[in-house]
Amino acid sequence: MAITARTTAPLMRGSESAPVGRDQMSETLSSQPPVRPPAMRTEAGAKPRTAAEINKLPKKVTATDVNFFYGEHQALHGINLGVPEHHVTALIGPSGCGKSTFLRCLNRMNDMIEGTRVEGTILLDDQDIYRPRTDVVELRKRVGMVFQKSNPFPKTIYENVAYGPRVAGVRKREVLNEIVEKCLIQSALFDEVKDRLDTSALQLSGGQQQRLCIARALATGPDVLLMDEPASALDPKSTARVEDLIFELKHTYTIVIVTHNMQQAARVSDQTAFFYEGHLVEAGPTNELFTKPKEKQTEEYITGRFG
Amino acid sequence: MSTLAADKPGRPWAPLMSRLFAVACGACMLFCLALLGALLYKIFGFGWDRLNTAFITGKPSFMPAKSGILVPLVGSLYLIGLTAAIAVPVGVGAAVYLEEYAPLSRWRTIIQTNIANLAGVPSIVYGILGLGLFVRTIGLGRSVVAGALTMSLVVLPIVILSAQEALRAVPGTIRQASYALGATRWQTIWYQLLPASLPGILTGVILSLSRALGEAAPLVAIGVATVVRQVPENLFTDEFTALPLQIFYWTDMPDEAFHEAAAAAIIVLLTVLIGMNALAVFLRYKFGKRIQW
């Protein structure tokens, strides 16, 4: 129980309110090394606590009745979800539940897959990103993405970060230098790499590579940052650094994160949405969803009874 | 501990078989090495004395002692250079289209299968096509350009296939990362995919050009001359000849002294080939060492 106590308080309450699931819950928790430094836990207290509070926040992204099809197969069924600005929204659910698919709808990365189709509307501010003649390139500059497996380009650290501005037409060296430095500082990588910006990004460690990918995503000056299980391939220490980073970044950006790790969702997010078999089962303030889930499926999932 | 003993009950022959197999594979390797060694020994023994500066810079002659290979050597280098200039952009372009643009369809499958089949078509067939198309219909005659266009047909399928292979080896995550940063398809191909697949593309190009360097059949088919007195000055009109044709011509002569000249020319051809392969290894190392997925 000593280990559980070090994670966020709401989670503990969640396990208490689910009498049958307690054993599984503490098992899940103890399998995850406690990594959050104390300072972060106090900040977590500032999270919105009620659905009413969440609903009052201005929405950066609003999905309405979103259906998604891979050919004949429908992967998403009528998703309605608002993403509050400057907050972290976590998407959780078992594998294949559609949470990554939904994430990839938000910057139209699914367009790259042949035979896919989207119905419904997704508003970024007040513009429907799926209306005809949307500039997808412009959209992806405003909605950055970080992938599950760090995927730096086989180029120098500098070139990795400068790539986004470069393809957007920035040519001036001073401007690029400034962007690269700013983004590396923001992603808490600058001190580690400032003396070797011209070495290959592939020589960095896994955790550093992932932070480089975050810096690269920040370099296009996005409003929204999509993260598809950004820490799932990292060791606990690197995971903690990425989570700290998410805490820092949410002051500037709106973040949507897909995660398999429920402690992570509880630690970093303000709002959590639970997906199951292509349906959005429940969404609400993270504290509420983990302590007082409204749906039985949600409760079973977060207490570790399936998934 | 008995399971770790060498003489396992039930399969007493296993260690012996393992040894035998290793010996058999080694014998196969030795056989190849011996063949190559015998070939090189014969050629070098025969042609080494004939090889000198005068031979490299000499013009053809009816006297074997005075014959040189300047004209076919320069012809071969022109031919390969021009073939590369034609086949590389076209082949890489076709590969990029097939890998990055063409939608998955039955047509693409048909085209893909056909390219793979074309890579196996005997080169003389391309020679006959070149004769009909470039030499006669377009009227390029037996010029370097006609030869290079014909040779391009021979190497194109291999260039396309190896470039496709190299593009396919670039992880999909690189494409996704590039698109996610707001890059267009063209930018993704130009700044990410082509640089990342360059070592593979170059290796395929150089190996196929090495093959083209040694090809005689397509040149025979388009009727390239075997005895040309002058290095071609106009690539569109002047006649030319190439090293494999010169070698073929000399080995066909009754005079033994011409056979020595042929052996010397083979040494020159092999030197150029080894040089090209060394270049392939070098480029692969130079561009490839930074890229490890």
Short mmCIF file of C-alpha atoms in Angstrom, two decimals, chain B residues 36-48 263 267:
data_model
loop_
_atom_site.label_atom_id
_atom_site.label_comp_id
_atom_site.label_asym_id
_atom_site.label_seq_id
_atom_site.Cartn_x
_atom_site.Cartn_y
_atom_site.Cartn_z
CA LEU B 36 37.53 -17.54 -60.20
CA GLY B 37 41.18 -18.05 -59.37
CA ALA B 38 41.76 -20.20 -62.46
CA LEU B 39 40.04 -17.61 -64.65
CA LEU B 40 42.05 -14.74 -63.26
CA TYR B 41 45.28 -16.75 -63.43
CA LYS B 42 44.71 -17.60 -67.07
CA ILE B 43 43.77 -14.08 -68.08
CA PHE B 44 46.53 -12.38 -66.16
CA GLY B 45 49.11 -14.91 -67.33
CA PHE B 46 48.01 -14.37 -70.89
CA GLY B 47 47.41 -10.63 -71.03
CA TRP B 48 49.53 -9.03 -68.33
CA ALA B 263 43.06 -10.89 -72.29
CA ILE B 267 41.89 -6.98 -67.37
#
